[in-house]
PDB file of C-alpha atoms and ligand atoms in Angstrom:
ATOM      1  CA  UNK D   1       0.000   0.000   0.000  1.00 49.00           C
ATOM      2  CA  UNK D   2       1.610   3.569  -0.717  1.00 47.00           C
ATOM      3  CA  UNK D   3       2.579   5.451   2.610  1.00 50.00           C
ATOM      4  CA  UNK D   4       1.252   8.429   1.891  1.00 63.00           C
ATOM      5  CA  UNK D   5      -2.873   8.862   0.786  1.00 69.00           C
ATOM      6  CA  UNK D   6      -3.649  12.041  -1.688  1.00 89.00           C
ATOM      7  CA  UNK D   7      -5.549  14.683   0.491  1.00 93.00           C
ATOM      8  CA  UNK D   8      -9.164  13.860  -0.653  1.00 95.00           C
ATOM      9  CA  UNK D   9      -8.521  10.030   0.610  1.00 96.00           C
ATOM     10  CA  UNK D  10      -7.042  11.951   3.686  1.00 95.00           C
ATOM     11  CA  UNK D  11      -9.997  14.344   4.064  1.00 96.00           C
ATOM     12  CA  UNK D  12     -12.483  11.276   2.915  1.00 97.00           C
ATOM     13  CA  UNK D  13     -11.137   8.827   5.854  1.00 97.00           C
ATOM     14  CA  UNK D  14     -11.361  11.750   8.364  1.00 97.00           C
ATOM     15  CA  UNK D  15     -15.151  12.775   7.122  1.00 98.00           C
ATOM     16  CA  UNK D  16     -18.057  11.347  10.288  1.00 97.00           C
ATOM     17  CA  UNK D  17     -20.524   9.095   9.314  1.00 97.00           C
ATOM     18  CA  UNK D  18     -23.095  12.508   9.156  1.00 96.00           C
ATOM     19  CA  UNK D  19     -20.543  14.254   6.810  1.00 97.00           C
ATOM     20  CA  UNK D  20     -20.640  11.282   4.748  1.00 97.00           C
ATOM     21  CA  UNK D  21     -24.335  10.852   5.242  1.00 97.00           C
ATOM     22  CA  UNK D  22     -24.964  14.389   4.350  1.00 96.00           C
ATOM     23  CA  UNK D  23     -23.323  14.494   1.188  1.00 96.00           C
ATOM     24  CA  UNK D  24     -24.713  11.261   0.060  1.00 97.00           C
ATOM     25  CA  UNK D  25     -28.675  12.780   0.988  1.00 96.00           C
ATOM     26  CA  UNK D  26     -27.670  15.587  -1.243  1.00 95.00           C
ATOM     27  CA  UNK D  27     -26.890  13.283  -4.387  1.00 96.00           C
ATOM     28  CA  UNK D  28     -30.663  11.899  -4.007  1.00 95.00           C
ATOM     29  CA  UNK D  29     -31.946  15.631  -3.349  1.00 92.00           C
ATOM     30  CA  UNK D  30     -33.105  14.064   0.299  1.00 76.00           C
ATOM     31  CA  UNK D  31     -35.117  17.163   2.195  1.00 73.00           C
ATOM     32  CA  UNK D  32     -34.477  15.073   5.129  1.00 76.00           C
ATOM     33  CA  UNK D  33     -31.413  17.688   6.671  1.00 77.00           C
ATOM     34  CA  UNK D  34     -31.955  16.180  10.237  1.00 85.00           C
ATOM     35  CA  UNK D  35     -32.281  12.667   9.714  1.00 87.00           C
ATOM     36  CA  UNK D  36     -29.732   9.880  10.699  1.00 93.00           C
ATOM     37  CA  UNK D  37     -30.686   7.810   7.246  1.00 95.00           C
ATOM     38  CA  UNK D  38     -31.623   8.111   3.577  1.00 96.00           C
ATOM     39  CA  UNK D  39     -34.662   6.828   2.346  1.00 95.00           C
ATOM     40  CA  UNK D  40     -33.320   5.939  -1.279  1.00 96.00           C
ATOM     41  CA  UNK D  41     -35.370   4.423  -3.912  1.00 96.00           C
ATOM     42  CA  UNK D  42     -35.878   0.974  -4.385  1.00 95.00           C
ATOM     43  CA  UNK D  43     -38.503  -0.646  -7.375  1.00 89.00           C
ATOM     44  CA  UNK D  44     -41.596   1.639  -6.936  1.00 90.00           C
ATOM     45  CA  UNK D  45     -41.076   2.394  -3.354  1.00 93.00           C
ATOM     46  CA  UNK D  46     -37.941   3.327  -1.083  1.00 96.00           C
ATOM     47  CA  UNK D  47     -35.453   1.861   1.448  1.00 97.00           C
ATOM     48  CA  UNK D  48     -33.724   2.998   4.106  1.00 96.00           C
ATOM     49  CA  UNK D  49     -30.120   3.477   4.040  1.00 97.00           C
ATOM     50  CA  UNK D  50     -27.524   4.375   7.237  1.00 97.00           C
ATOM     51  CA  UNK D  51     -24.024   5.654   6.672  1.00 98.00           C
ATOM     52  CA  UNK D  52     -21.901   4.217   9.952  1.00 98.00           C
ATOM     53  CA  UNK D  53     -18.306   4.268  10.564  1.00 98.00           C
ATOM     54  CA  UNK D  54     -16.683   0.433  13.196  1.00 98.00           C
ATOM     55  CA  UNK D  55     -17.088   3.142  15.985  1.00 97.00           C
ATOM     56  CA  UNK D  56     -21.178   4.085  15.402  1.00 97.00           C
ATOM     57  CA  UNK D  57     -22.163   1.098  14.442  1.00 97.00           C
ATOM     58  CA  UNK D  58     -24.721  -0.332  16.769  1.00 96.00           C
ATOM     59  CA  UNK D  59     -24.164  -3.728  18.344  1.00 96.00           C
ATOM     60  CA  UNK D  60     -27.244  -5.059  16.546  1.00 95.00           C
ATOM     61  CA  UNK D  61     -25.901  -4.162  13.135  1.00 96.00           C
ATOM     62  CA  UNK D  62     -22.822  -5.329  14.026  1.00 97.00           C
ATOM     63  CA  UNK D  63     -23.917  -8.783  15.115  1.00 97.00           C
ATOM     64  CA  UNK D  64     -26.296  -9.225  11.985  1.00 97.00           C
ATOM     65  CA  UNK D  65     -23.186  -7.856   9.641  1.00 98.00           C
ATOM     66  CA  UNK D  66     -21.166 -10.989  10.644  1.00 98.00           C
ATOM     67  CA  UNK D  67     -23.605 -13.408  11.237  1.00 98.00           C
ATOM     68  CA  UNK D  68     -24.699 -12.586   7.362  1.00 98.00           C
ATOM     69  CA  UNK D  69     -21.297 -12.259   5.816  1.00 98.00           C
ATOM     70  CA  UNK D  70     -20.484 -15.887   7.336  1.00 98.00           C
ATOM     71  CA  UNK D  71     -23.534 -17.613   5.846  1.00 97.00           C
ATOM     72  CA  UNK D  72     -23.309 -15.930   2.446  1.00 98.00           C
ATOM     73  CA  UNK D  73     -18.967 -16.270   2.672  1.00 97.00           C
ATOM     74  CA  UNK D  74     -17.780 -18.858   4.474  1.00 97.00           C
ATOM     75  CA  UNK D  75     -18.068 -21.965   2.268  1.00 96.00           C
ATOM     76  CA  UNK D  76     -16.473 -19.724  -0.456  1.00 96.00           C
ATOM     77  CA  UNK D  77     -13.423 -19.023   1.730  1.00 95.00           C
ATOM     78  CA  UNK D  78     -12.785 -22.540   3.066  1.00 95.00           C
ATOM     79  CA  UNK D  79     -13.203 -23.635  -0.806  1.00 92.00           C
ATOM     80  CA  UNK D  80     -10.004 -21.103  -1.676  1.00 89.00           C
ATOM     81  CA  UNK D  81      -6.015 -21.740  -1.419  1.00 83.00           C
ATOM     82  CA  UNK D  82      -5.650 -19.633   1.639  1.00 88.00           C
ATOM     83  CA  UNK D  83      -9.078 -21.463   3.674  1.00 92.00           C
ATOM     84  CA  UNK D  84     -10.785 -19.112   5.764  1.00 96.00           C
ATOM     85  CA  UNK D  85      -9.397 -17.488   9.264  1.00 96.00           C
ATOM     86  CA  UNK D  86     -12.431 -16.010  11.307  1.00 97.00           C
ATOM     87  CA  UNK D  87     -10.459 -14.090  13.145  1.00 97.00           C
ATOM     88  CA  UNK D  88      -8.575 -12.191  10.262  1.00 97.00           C
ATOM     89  CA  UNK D  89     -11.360 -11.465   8.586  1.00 97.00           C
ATOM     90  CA  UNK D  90     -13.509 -10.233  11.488  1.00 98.00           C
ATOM     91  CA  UNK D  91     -10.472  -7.773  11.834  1.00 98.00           C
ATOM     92  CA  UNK D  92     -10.837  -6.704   8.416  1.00 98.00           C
ATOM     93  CA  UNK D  93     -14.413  -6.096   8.849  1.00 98.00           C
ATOM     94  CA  UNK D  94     -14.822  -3.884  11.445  1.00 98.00           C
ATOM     95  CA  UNK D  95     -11.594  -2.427  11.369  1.00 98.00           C
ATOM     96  CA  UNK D  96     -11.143   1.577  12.046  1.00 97.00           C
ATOM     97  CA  UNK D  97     -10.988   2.579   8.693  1.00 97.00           C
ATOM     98  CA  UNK D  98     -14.036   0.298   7.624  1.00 98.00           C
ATOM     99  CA  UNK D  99     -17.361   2.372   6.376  1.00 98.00           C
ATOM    100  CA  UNK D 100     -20.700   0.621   6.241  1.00 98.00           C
ATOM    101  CA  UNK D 101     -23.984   1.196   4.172  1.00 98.00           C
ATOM    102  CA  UNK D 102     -26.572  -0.504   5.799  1.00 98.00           C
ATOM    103  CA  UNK D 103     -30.180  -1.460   3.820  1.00 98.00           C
ATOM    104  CA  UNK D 104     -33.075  -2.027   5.613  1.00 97.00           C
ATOM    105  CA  UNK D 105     -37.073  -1.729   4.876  1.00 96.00           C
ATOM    106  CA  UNK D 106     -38.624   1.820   6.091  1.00 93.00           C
ATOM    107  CA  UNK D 107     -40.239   0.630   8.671  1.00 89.00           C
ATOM    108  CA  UNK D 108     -44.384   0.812   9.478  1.00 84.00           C
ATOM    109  CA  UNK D 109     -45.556   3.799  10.933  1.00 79.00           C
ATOM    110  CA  UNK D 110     -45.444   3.406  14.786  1.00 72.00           C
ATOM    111  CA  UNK D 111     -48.547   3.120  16.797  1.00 76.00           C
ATOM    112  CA  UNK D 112     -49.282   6.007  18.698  1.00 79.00           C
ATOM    113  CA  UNK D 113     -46.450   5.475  22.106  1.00 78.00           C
ATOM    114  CA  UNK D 114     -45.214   2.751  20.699  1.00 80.00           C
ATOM    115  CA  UNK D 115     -41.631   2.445  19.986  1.00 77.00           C
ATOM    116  CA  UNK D 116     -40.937   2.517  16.172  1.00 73.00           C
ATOM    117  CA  UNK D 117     -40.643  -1.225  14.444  1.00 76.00           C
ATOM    118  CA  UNK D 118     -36.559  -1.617  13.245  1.00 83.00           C
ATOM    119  CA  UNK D 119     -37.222  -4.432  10.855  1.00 90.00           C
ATOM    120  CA  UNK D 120     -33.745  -6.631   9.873  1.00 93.00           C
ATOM    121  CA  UNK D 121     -31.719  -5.186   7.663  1.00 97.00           C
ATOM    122  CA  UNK D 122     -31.520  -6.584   3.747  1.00 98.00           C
ATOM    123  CA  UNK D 123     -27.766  -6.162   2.862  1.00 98.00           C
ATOM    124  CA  UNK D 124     -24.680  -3.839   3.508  1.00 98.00           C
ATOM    125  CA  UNK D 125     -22.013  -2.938   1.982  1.00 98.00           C
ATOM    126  CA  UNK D 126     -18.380  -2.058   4.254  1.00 98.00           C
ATOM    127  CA  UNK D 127     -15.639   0.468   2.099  1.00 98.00           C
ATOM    128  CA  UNK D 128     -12.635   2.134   2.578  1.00 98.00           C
ATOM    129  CA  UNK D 129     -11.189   5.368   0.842  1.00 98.00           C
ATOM    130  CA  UNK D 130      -7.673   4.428   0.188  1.00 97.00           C
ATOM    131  CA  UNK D 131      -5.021   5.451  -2.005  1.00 95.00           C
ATOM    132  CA  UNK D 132      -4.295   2.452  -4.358  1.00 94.00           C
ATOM    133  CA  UNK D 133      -1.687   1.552  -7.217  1.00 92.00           C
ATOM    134  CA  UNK D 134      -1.773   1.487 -10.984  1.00 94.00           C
ATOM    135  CA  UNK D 135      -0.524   0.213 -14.089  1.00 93.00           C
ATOM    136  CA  UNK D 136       1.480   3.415 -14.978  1.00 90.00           C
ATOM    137  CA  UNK D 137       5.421   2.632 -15.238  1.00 86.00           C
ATOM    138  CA  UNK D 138       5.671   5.694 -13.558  1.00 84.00           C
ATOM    139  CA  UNK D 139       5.585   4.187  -9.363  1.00 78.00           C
ATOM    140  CA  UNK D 140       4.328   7.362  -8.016  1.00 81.00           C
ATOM    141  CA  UNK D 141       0.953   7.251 -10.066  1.00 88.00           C
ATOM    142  CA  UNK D 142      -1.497   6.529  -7.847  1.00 91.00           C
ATOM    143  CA  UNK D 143      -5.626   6.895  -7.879  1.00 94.00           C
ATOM    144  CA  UNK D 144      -7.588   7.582  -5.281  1.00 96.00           C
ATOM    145  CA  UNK D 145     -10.680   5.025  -4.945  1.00 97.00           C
ATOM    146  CA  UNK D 146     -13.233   3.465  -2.580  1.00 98.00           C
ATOM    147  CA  UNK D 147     -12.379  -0.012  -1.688  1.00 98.00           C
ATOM    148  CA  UNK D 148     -15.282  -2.414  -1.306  1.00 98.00           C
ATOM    149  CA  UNK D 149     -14.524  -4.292   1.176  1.00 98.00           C
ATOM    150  CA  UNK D 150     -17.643  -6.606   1.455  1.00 98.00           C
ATOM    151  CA  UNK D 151     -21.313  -6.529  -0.369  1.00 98.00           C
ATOM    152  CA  UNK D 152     -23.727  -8.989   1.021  1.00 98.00           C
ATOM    153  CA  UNK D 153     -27.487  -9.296   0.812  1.00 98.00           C
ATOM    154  CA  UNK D 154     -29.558 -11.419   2.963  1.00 98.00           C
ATOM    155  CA  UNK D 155     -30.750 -14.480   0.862  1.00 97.00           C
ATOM    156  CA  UNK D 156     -34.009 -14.148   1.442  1.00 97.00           C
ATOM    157  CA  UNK D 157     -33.844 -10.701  -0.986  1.00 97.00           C
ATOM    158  CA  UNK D 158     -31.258 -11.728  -3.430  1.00 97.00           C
ATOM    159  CA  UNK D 159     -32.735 -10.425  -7.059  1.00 97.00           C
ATOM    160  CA  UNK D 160     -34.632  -7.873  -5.531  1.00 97.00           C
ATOM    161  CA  UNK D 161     -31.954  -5.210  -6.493  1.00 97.00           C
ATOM    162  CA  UNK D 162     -30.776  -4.702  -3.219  1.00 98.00           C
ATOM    163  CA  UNK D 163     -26.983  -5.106  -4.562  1.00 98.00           C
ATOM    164  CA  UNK D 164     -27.377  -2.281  -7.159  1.00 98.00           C
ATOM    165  CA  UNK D 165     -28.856   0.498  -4.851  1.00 98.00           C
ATOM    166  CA  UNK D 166     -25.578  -0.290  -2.369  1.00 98.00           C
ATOM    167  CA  UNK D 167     -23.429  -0.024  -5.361  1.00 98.00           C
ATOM    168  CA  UNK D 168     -25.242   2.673  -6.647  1.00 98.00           C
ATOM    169  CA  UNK D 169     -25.038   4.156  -3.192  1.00 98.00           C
ATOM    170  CA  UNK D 170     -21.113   3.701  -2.838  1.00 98.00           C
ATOM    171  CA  UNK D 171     -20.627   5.230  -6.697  1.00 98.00           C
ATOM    172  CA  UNK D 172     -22.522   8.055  -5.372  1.00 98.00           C
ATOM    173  CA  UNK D 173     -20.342   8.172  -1.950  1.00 98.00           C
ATOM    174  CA  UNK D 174     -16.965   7.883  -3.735  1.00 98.00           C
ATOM    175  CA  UNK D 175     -17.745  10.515  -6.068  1.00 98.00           C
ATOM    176  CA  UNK D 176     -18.922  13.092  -3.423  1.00 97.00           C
ATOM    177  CA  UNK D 177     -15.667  12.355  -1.593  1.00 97.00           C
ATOM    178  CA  UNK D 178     -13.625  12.936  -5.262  1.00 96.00           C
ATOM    179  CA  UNK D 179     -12.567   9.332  -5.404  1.00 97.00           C
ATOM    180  CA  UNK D 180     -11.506   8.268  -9.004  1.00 96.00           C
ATOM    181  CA  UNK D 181     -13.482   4.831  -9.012  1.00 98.00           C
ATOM    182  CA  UNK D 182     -14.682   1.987  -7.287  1.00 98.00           C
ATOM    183  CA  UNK D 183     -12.846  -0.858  -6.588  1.00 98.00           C
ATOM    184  CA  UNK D 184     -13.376  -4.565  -5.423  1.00 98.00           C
ATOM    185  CA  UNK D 185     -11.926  -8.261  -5.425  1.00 98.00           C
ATOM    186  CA  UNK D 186     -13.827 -10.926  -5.488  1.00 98.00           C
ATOM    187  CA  UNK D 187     -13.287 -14.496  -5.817  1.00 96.00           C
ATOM    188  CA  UNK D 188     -13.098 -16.140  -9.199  1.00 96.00           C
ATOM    189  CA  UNK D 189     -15.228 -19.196  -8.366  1.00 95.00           C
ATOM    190  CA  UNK D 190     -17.935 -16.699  -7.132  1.00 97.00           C
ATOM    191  CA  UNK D 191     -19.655 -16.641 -10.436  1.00 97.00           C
ATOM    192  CA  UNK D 192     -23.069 -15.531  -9.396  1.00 97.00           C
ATOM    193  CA  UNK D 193     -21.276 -12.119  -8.169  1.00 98.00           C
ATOM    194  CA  UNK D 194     -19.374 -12.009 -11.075  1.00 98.00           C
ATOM    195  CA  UNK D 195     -22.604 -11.829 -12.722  1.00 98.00           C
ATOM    196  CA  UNK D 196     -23.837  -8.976 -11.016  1.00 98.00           C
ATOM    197  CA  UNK D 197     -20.820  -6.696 -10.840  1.00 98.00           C
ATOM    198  CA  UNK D 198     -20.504  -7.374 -15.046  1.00 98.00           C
ATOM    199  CA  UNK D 199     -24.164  -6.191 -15.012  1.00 98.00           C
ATOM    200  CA  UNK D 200     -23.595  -3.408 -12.767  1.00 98.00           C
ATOM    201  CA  UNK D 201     -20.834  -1.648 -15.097  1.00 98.00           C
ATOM    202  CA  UNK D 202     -17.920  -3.567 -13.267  1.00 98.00           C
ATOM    203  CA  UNK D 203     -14.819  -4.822 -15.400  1.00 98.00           C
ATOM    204  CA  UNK D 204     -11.047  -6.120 -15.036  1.00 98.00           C
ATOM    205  CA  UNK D 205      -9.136  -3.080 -13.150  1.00 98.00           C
ATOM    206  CA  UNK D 206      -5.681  -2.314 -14.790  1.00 96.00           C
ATOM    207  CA  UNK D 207      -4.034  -3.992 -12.025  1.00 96.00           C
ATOM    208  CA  UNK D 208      -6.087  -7.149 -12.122  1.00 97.00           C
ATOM    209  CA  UNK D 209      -3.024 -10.080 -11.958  1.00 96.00           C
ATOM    210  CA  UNK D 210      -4.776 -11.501 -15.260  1.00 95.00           C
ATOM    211  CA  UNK D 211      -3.547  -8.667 -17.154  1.00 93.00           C
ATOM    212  CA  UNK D 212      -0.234  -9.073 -16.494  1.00 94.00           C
ATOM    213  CA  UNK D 213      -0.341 -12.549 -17.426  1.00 93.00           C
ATOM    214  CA  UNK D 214      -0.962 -13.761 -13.560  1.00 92.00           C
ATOM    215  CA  UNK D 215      -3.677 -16.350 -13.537  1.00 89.00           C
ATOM    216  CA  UNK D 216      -2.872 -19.148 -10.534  1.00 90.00           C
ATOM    217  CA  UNK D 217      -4.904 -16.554  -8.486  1.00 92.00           C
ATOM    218  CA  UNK D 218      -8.244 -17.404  -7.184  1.00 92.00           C
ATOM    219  CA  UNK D 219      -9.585 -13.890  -7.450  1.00 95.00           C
ATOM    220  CA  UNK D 220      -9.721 -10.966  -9.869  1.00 97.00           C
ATOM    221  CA  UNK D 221      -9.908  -6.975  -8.770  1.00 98.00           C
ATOM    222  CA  UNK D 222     -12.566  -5.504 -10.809  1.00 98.00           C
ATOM    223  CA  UNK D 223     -13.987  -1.759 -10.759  1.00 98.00           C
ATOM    224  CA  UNK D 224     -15.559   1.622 -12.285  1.00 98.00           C
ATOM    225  CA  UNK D 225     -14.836   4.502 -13.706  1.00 97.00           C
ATOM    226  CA  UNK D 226     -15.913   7.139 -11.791  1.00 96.00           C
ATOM    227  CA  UNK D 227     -14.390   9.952 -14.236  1.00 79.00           C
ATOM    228  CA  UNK D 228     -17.274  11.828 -15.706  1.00 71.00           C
TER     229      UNK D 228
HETATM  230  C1  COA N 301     -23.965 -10.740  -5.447  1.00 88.51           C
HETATM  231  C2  COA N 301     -25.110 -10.068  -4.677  1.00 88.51           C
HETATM  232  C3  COA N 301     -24.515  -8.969  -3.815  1.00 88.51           C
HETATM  233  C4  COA N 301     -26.075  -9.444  -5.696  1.00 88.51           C
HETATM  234  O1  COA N 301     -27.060  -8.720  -5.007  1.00 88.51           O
HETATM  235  P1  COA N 301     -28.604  -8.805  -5.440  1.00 88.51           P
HETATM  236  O2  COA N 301     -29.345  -7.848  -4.602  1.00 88.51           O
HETATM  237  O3  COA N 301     -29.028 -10.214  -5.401  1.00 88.51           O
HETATM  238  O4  COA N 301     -28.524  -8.311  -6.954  1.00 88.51           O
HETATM  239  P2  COA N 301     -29.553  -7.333  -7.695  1.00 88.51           P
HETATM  240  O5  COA N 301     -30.912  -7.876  -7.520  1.00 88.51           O
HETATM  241  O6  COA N 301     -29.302  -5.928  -7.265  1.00 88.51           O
HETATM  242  O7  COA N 301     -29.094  -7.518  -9.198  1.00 88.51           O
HETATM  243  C5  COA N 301     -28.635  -6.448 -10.034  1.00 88.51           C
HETATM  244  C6  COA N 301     -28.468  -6.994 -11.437  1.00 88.51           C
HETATM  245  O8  COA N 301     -27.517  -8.067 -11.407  1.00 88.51           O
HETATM  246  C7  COA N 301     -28.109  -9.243 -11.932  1.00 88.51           C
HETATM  247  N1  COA N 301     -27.707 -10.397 -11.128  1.00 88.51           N
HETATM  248  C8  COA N 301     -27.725 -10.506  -9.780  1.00 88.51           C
HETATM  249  N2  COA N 301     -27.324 -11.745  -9.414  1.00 88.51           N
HETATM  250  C9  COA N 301     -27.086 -12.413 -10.574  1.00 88.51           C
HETATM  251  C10 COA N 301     -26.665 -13.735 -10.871  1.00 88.51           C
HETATM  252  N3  COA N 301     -26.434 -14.609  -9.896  1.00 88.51           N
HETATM  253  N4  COA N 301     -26.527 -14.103 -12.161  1.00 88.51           N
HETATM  254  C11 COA N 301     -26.775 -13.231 -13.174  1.00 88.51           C
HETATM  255  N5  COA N 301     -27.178 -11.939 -12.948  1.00 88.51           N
HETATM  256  C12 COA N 301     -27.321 -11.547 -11.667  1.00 88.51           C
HETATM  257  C13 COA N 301     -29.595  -9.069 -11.766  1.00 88.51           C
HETATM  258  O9  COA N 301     -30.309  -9.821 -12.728  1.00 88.51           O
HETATM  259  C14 COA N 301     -29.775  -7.582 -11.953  1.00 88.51           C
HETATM  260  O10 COA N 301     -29.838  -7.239 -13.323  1.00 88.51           O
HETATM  261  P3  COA N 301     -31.059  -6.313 -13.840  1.00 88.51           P
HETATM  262  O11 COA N 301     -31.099  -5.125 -12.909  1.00 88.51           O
HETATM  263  O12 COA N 301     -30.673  -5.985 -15.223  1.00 88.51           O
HETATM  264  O13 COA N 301     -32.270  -7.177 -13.687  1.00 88.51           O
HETATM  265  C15 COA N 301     -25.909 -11.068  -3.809  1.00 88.51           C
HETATM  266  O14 COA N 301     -26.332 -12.127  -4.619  1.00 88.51           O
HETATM  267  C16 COA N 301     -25.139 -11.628  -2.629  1.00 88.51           C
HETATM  268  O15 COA N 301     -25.187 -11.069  -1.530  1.00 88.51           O
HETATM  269  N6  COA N 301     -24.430 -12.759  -2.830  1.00 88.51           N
HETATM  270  C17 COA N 301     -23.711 -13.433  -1.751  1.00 88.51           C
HETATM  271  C18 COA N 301     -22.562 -12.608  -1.254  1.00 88.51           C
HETATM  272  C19 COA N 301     -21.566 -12.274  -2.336  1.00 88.51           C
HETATM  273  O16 COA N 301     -21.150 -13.103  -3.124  1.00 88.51           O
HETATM  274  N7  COA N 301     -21.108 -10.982  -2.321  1.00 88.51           N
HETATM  275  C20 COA N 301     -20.116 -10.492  -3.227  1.00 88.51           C
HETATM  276  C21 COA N 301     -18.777 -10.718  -2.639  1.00 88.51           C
HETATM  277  S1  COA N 301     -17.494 -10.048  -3.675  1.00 88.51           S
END
């Protein structure tokens, strides 16, 4: 990793959750100023979406994050060269730097005193900004990007189009924050996500290992464009 991020990485990773909820609310044209979400459409209808940094994210989201990434992840991971260490990757997951969009219904109105209904959650997604390599020959050329770190939707709503409003809502996070594209990796023998980031505008990054003739790798780094 390069030691030293550009300054909108630097200003990105020190933004709050509300900075980075704020600017996000003003790519919809939200005329919710005060509220701690996004209602962002989804089909006909909206969803809710909350911007949260390892340090605001409440124990309950936190809990469901993990429990969700190791039923959609795990049998993936212990299928790879490298197996799967729970530990590790909880570390990566909730790890200072990490930034999570979390999708979940709007809920029902509240009866009157009652406490308002937070229905579960249908998928996150957990970034980084980060300064990141190229394929320049010149070493010092470097682009600033959003890294994601993790997509997952619960089963139950796979197809429902829950992936593209996260990724939808990351494009529109990393270009607020001046980032130059999207990035990911994802496993090779995860075809069905292959599937949707290829139908989502994803493609072969210029430092994917295939392009350099690298292919006893079990995963490929895809991303976007961001440039207008
Ligand atoms: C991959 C994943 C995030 C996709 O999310 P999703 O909410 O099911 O996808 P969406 O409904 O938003 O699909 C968006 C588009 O991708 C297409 N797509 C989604 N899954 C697909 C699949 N398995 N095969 C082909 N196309 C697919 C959809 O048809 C849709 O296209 P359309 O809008 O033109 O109809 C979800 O299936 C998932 O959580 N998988 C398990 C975890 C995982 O592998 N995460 C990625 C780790 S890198």
């Amino acid at each position: 990793m390069p030691a030293r991020p550009h300054l909108a990485v630097k200003l990105a990773n020190q933004a709050s959750p509300e900075a980075l909820l704020a600017k996000l609310k003003d790519t919809y044209g939200a005329p919710t100023p005060r509220a701690k979400h996004v209602d962002v459409p989804w089909h006909s209808s909206f969803a809710r979406l909350e911007v949260h940094s390892t340090k605001t994210l409440p124990s309950t989201s936190r809990d469901w994050i993990w429990n969700l990434f190791e039923r959609n992840m795990r049998p993936l991971y212990e299928a790879q060269q490298d197996g799967y260490d729970a530990q590790e990757k909880r570390a990566e997951v909730f790890h200072p730097d990490s930034r999570f969009l979390v999708l979940s219904p709007v809920p029902p109105a509240a009866a009157a005193g009652a406490a308002p209904p937070r229905p579960a959650p249908l998928g996150f997604c957990i970034f980084r900004f980060d300064t990141e390599e190229t394929a320049s020959e010149d070493d010092d050329e470097l682009c600033d990007v959003a890294y994601c770190y993790e997509l997952q939707v619960d089963g139950a709503h796979h197809g429902k189009g829950i992936g593209r409003v996260l990724m939808d809502a990351l494009e529109r996070t990393a270009r607020a924050w001046r980032m130059d594209k999207v990035m990911l990796t994802v496993f090779k023998a995860n075809e069905q996500a292959l599937a949707f980031y290829a139908k989502v505008g994803y493609t072969e990054d210029e430092i994917d290992p295939g392009r350099f003739g690298v292919l006893d790798v079990d995963y490929s780094i895809l991303s976007k464009s961001l440039s207008p």
